[in-house]
Amino acid sequence: MEQPAPSPTPAAAESQYFSLNPPPANLSNHLTLARAFIERHASEGRRVALVTSGGTTVPLEEQTVRFIDNFSAGTRGATSAEYFLQQGYAVIYLHRQFSLLPYSRHYSHDKRSFLDFMAEDPATGTVVVDEEHQAKMLRVLRQYADVKRANTLLILSFVNITDYLWELREVAKLMRPLGANALFYLAAAVSDFFVPKDRMVEHKIQSAEEFSSSASNGGAASSKPPPAARTQGKSLIIDLEPVPKFLKQLVDGWAPEAMIVSFKLETDPAMLVRKAVYALHRYHHHLVIGNLLSTRKWEVVFVSAEDDDEDDLRGDAKSTAEKWIRVPRSRRARSASGIESLVGKAAG
Ligand code: PMT
């Protein structure tokens, strides 16, 4: 019987992923900005946080009409970025294009139009902020102006999973000289499955059978692997491949001295702590913040290792309904039953 191919090592998976899936066009421009930002704040002794936010997409076509999306409005990332800035960090905010941004988030994705915050001053015929929004907008505006003046916020964007991973890896490498003054706060919702470049069709997938032959995508005779998304009869067949888990590479290789906080999103309460503890033991980073889709706005669970400094990790986050679970750190991967008993102990 044929044996399944062994899984590649994390380093081999990294090299394969990044050689097969090319970088976004604006990467070098982003890295020029990030390098200058990091160097300036490092020279001033400031800590730098990379906050990721928003969901990554998985395009089905090279000229992308259809894509799969990951849930995230960017609220967690944008809000947290404001708190990091308040705490004196310089923040690189790597977010999904058009998702929420720090400060403007208070107004941009509101149910009301931004025009509802405005009024006309009849005496001068100019536009002013409506009386009822004056106090809050002034407070937000002052915070934003301080950040602009100090130049402590760099905003970068991504759209798809490959853009995100390239940006994360390259910015992490730039942050490496910061050592323990670097913090990664990975709130972005990252795709677990994707279409690799060599299995992506170029043109829009046709739904009408008359047009859905391979003719529209470069002819039948091709040495390329079969497309990952294709029509079969009237159905659309999508056959995605796993995205390698790069958290391991971040912790071990790209930013080994940095503090790393990852998030775990689940919908089933029975899975949340279990998966968060599993992630902590698997990747050996500092903190996993677990949240459920339905209660994410007011409830989180913090899972950290017993030997991490609780005060450092707690920071200023006491206002959220939070629950702390401390688990023994182990450099060894645990068996599934080991993790279950840990979760039993921690949650009990
Ligand atoms: O933006 P909001 O609307 O406020 O929503 C916030 C949020 C719910 C999206 C956020 O709080 C959150 O939970 N973000 C993480 C969602 C997520 O991707 O979870 P995950 O279980 O798929 O991944 C867990 C961790 O593994 C993540 O930190 C991710 O960086 C990492 N990962 C994921 C996939 C992958 N291929 N490689 C990874 O390294």
XYZ file of C-alpha atoms and ligand atoms in Angstrom:
387
model
C 0.000 0.000 0.000
C 1.266 3.469 -0.871
C 2.432 5.454 2.168
C 1.339 9.113 2.478
C 4.199 11.567 1.835
C 5.805 12.716 5.117
C 4.954 16.309 6.161
C 7.729 18.742 5.257
C 9.692 20.375 8.090
C 8.507 23.919 8.974
C 11.609 25.343 7.254
C 10.921 23.327 4.093
C 7.245 24.340 4.144
C 8.315 27.990 4.464
C 10.753 27.820 1.608
C 8.240 26.016 -0.603
C 5.395 28.425 0.194
C 7.375 31.582 -0.459
C 9.033 30.293 -3.609
C 5.708 29.183 -5.111
C 3.596 32.180 -4.082
C 5.086 35.502 -5.189
C 5.146 38.642 -2.991
C 2.634 41.486 -3.382
C 3.638 44.310 -5.710
C 3.774 46.873 -2.900
C 5.937 44.802 -0.538
C 9.208 46.612 -1.181
C 7.504 49.989 -0.713
C 5.992 48.781 2.581
C 9.364 47.480 3.750
C 11.074 50.792 3.014
C 8.509 52.535 5.211
C 8.709 49.866 7.916
C 12.518 49.887 8.016
C 12.659 53.660 8.527
C 9.881 53.487 11.144
C 11.539 50.680 13.125
C 14.996 52.277 13.000
C 13.693 55.624 14.187
C 11.778 54.186 17.123
C 14.578 51.784 18.029
C 17.011 54.699 18.182
C 14.603 56.461 20.541
C 14.338 53.343 22.736
C 10.642 52.835 22.004
C 9.027 49.404 21.917
C 7.420 48.471 18.610
C 4.226 46.414 18.292
C 3.120 44.781 15.075
C -0.659 44.539 15.293
C -2.334 42.430 12.603
C -6.021 42.956 11.948
C -8.842 41.983 9.613
C -9.386 38.834 7.582
C -7.244 37.436 4.789
C -8.889 36.455 1.508
C -8.266 33.382 -0.611
C -8.566 34.289 -4.294
C -9.950 31.618 -6.605
C -8.742 33.301 -9.793
C -5.559 35.223 -10.624
C -7.621 38.072 -12.050
C -9.751 37.874 -8.963
C -13.519 38.098 -9.210
C -14.308 35.378 -6.655
C -12.588 34.890 -3.339
C -13.175 33.243 0.034
C -13.051 35.574 3.005
C -12.263 35.189 6.696
C -14.411 36.836 9.303
C -12.993 39.993 10.947
C -14.107 43.606 10.824
C -10.819 44.725 12.379
C -12.406 45.960 15.609
C -10.052 44.004 17.896
C -6.925 45.077 16.049
C -7.878 48.747 15.605
C -9.006 49.133 19.217
C -5.964 47.334 20.615
C -3.642 49.456 18.471
C -5.024 52.574 20.166
C -4.233 51.052 23.577
C -0.692 50.109 22.549
C -0.141 53.671 21.335
C -1.444 55.018 24.632
C 1.043 52.765 26.426
C 3.958 54.333 24.523
C 4.463 51.723 21.807
C 5.131 52.594 18.206
C 2.609 50.517 16.243
C 2.846 48.952 12.817
C -0.766 48.277 11.973
C -0.911 45.560 9.310
C -4.535 45.369 8.338
C -6.888 44.115 5.669
C -7.458 46.934 3.201
C -10.647 48.895 4.052
C -11.143 47.210 7.438
C -11.265 49.310 10.596
C -8.413 51.701 11.395
C -7.377 53.080 14.795
C -9.197 56.361 15.622
C -11.284 56.569 12.444
C -12.971 53.309 13.585
C -15.116 55.424 15.913
C -16.880 56.846 12.867
C -16.101 54.906 9.697
C -18.119 51.708 10.045
C -20.952 53.156 12.121
C -24.552 52.414 11.159
C -24.826 56.138 10.581
C -23.152 57.875 7.672
C -20.192 60.092 8.629
C -22.348 62.979 7.400
C -24.675 62.329 10.345
C -21.912 63.555 12.641
C -21.823 66.896 10.797
C -24.010 69.966 10.819
C -24.068 73.322 9.089
C -23.327 76.384 11.144
C -25.972 78.768 9.768
C -24.078 81.838 10.995
C -20.939 81.103 8.976
C -22.225 78.664 6.366
C -19.438 76.224 7.315
C -19.545 72.540 8.256
C -19.122 71.789 11.949
C -19.351 68.705 14.127
C -22.832 68.221 15.486
C -23.176 69.377 19.115
C -23.918 65.897 20.492
C -20.701 64.439 19.006
C -18.372 67.319 19.960
C -16.932 65.926 23.205
C -16.115 62.451 21.958
C -14.776 63.634 18.606
C -12.511 66.158 20.297
C -11.077 63.433 22.539
C -10.470 61.075 19.611
C -9.078 63.883 17.460
C -6.594 64.897 20.154
C -5.354 61.333 20.562
C -5.025 60.986 16.797
C -3.199 64.313 16.494
C -0.717 63.259 19.215
C 0.010 60.029 17.360
C 0.451 61.871 14.055
C 2.769 64.405 15.678
C 4.920 61.685 17.254
C 4.714 59.599 14.079
C 4.127 56.452 16.120
C 1.611 54.736 13.825
C 2.517 53.118 10.519
C -0.401 51.711 8.559
C 0.215 48.898 6.073
C -2.391 46.806 4.314
C -2.896 43.357 2.829
C -5.746 41.690 0.983
C -5.055 38.010 0.481
C -3.368 35.309 2.527
C -0.141 35.408 0.535
C 0.171 39.209 0.846
C -0.347 38.826 4.588
C 2.257 36.109 5.050
C 4.877 37.940 2.997
C 4.293 41.153 4.950
C 4.348 39.353 8.307
C 7.565 37.509 7.552
C 9.476 40.443 6.101
C 8.377 42.978 8.729
C 9.171 40.446 11.467
C 12.695 40.099 10.123
C 13.089 43.887 10.160
C 11.927 43.890 13.794
C 14.363 41.185 14.838
C 17.113 43.600 15.993
C 14.597 45.048 18.493
C 14.865 41.818 20.500
C 12.522 41.867 23.480
C 11.386 45.381 22.525
C 9.307 43.856 19.736
C 5.769 42.644 20.275
C 3.549 40.741 17.848
C -0.187 40.919 18.428
C -1.763 38.640 15.860
C -5.445 39.541 15.810
C -5.900 39.055 12.049
C -8.156 36.190 11.006
C -5.827 34.115 8.884
C -7.011 31.611 6.278
C -6.238 27.977 6.983
C -6.787 26.817 3.402
C -5.850 28.419 0.101
C -5.322 28.010 -3.636
C -1.601 27.836 -4.464
C -0.469 29.994 -7.356
C 0.290 27.031 -9.622
C -3.280 25.698 -9.204
C -5.057 28.998 -9.762
C -6.873 29.709 -13.023
C -6.133 33.039 -14.609
C -9.608 34.103 -15.683
C -12.999 34.295 -14.065
C -14.492 30.839 -13.525
C -17.465 30.486 -15.866
C -20.745 29.234 -14.474
C -22.461 28.499 -17.786
C -21.442 25.035 -18.997
C -21.031 26.249 -22.586
C -18.192 28.487 -21.445
C -16.764 26.499 -18.584
C -14.321 24.314 -20.523
C -10.607 24.623 -19.968
C -10.497 26.589 -23.234
C -11.129 29.813 -21.368
C -8.269 29.048 -19.042
C -5.440 28.261 -21.369
C -6.450 25.080 -23.199
C -6.795 21.454 -22.205
C -3.257 20.251 -22.818
C -1.219 21.674 -19.996
C 1.583 20.423 -17.782
C 0.162 22.493 -14.917
C -1.477 20.707 -11.963
C -5.307 20.631 -12.132
C -6.966 23.913 -11.126
C -8.070 24.034 -7.506
C -11.376 25.695 -8.422
C -13.287 24.493 -11.454
C -16.782 23.796 -12.637
C -18.005 20.243 -13.076
C -21.409 20.081 -14.671
C -23.341 22.791 -12.886
C -21.283 22.567 -9.680
C -18.304 24.544 -8.599
C -15.630 22.253 -7.153
C -13.088 23.863 -4.853
C -10.187 21.808 -3.633
C -8.101 23.900 -1.240
C -4.691 23.129 0.235
C -3.618 23.815 3.816
C -1.720 27.010 4.571
C 1.386 26.087 6.577
C 1.151 27.320 10.197
C 3.750 30.070 10.221
C 3.380 30.872 13.896
C 6.113 28.311 14.531
C 8.447 30.039 12.092
C 7.689 33.412 13.662
C 8.479 32.168 17.157
C 11.546 30.110 16.289
C 13.059 31.942 13.361
C 11.694 35.327 12.342
C 11.419 36.953 15.774
C 12.844 34.590 18.401
C 13.233 37.172 21.185
C 9.980 39.038 20.685
C 6.865 38.776 22.802
C 4.227 36.997 20.740
C 0.506 37.078 21.398
C -1.769 35.059 19.148
C -5.547 34.833 19.034
C -7.747 31.800 18.823
C -11.230 32.164 17.383
C -13.764 29.396 17.835
C -17.528 29.063 17.678
C -17.882 25.984 19.911
C -17.283 26.867 23.596
C -16.116 23.297 24.230
C -13.206 23.754 21.818
C -11.913 27.182 22.810
C -9.695 26.576 25.834
C -8.596 23.251 24.501
C -7.417 24.754 21.221
C -5.826 27.778 22.913
C -3.816 25.543 25.274
C -2.855 23.364 22.347
C -1.571 26.414 20.415
C 0.486 27.601 23.399
C 2.166 24.222 23.742
C 2.655 23.766 20.072
C 4.212 27.135 19.302
C 5.791 27.998 22.684
C 4.954 31.676 22.504
C 3.789 33.913 25.357
C 0.045 34.292 25.274
C -2.998 32.997 23.450
C -6.127 35.107 23.696
C -9.167 32.973 23.039
C -12.521 34.323 21.959
C -15.823 32.983 20.735
C -17.433 34.526 17.703
C -20.685 35.173 19.568
C -19.176 36.807 22.685
C -15.884 38.199 21.358
C -16.788 41.812 22.114
C -17.065 41.354 25.860
C -15.353 38.104 26.811
C -11.874 36.723 26.241
C -9.788 33.998 27.836
C -6.048 34.486 28.301
C -3.955 31.337 28.213
C -0.327 31.744 29.199
C 2.469 29.582 30.563
C 3.085 29.491 34.298
C 6.593 30.888 33.944
C 5.522 34.024 32.062
C 5.432 37.224 34.047
C 1.760 37.779 34.748
C 2.057 41.522 35.363
C 3.785 42.042 32.048
C 1.147 40.077 30.218
C -1.807 41.590 32.000
C -0.813 45.143 31.106
C -3.855 47.336 31.102
C -6.416 44.864 29.832
C -8.361 44.585 33.062
C -11.486 46.239 31.718
C -12.437 43.314 29.474
C -14.320 40.394 31.003
C -11.244 38.241 31.124
C -10.392 34.845 32.479
C -6.809 33.721 33.014
C -5.621 30.193 32.603
C -2.017 29.388 33.493
C -0.566 26.170 32.160
C 2.883 24.631 32.741
C 5.249 25.410 29.914
C 6.724 22.458 28.124
C 9.150 22.588 25.245
C 7.848 19.209 24.155
C 4.712 18.755 22.092
C 2.078 17.105 24.250
C -0.047 14.176 23.389
C -3.720 14.878 22.831
C -4.609 13.187 26.108
C -1.984 15.308 27.927
C -3.603 18.431 26.590
C -7.045 17.263 27.569
C -5.967 16.690 31.150
C -4.282 20.091 31.205
C -7.433 21.772 29.992
C -9.442 19.836 32.513
C -7.137 21.126 35.246
C -7.005 24.675 33.952
C -10.709 25.047 33.350
C -11.771 23.288 36.542
O -11.856 42.005 13.960
P -13.010 41.625 14.859
O -14.317 41.644 14.114
O -13.015 42.430 16.123
O -12.766 40.102 15.272
C -11.630 39.796 16.012
C -11.226 38.323 15.829
C -12.334 37.441 16.339
C -10.952 38.015 14.348
C -9.898 38.148 16.650
O -10.149 38.425 18.010
C -9.312 36.748 16.478
O -9.699 35.811 17.150
N -8.324 36.604 15.547
C -7.667 35.321 15.217
C -8.554 34.499 14.294
C -7.809 33.322 13.741
O -7.241 33.376 12.670
O -7.781 32.272 14.499
P -7.146 30.863 14.037
O -7.571 29.890 14.999
O -7.463 30.543 12.598
O -5.574 31.130 14.115
C -4.921 31.168 15.349
C -3.534 31.776 15.181
O -2.750 31.007 14.260
C -3.627 33.197 14.680
O -2.949 34.044 15.596
C -2.894 33.188 13.351
O -1.994 34.272 13.247
C -2.114 31.852 13.347
N -2.179 31.214 12.041
C -3.369 30.926 11.473
C -3.423 30.310 10.243
C -2.201 29.981 9.619
N -2.178 29.392 8.432
N -1.015 30.262 10.199
C -0.989 30.853 11.414
O 0.090 31.102 11.944
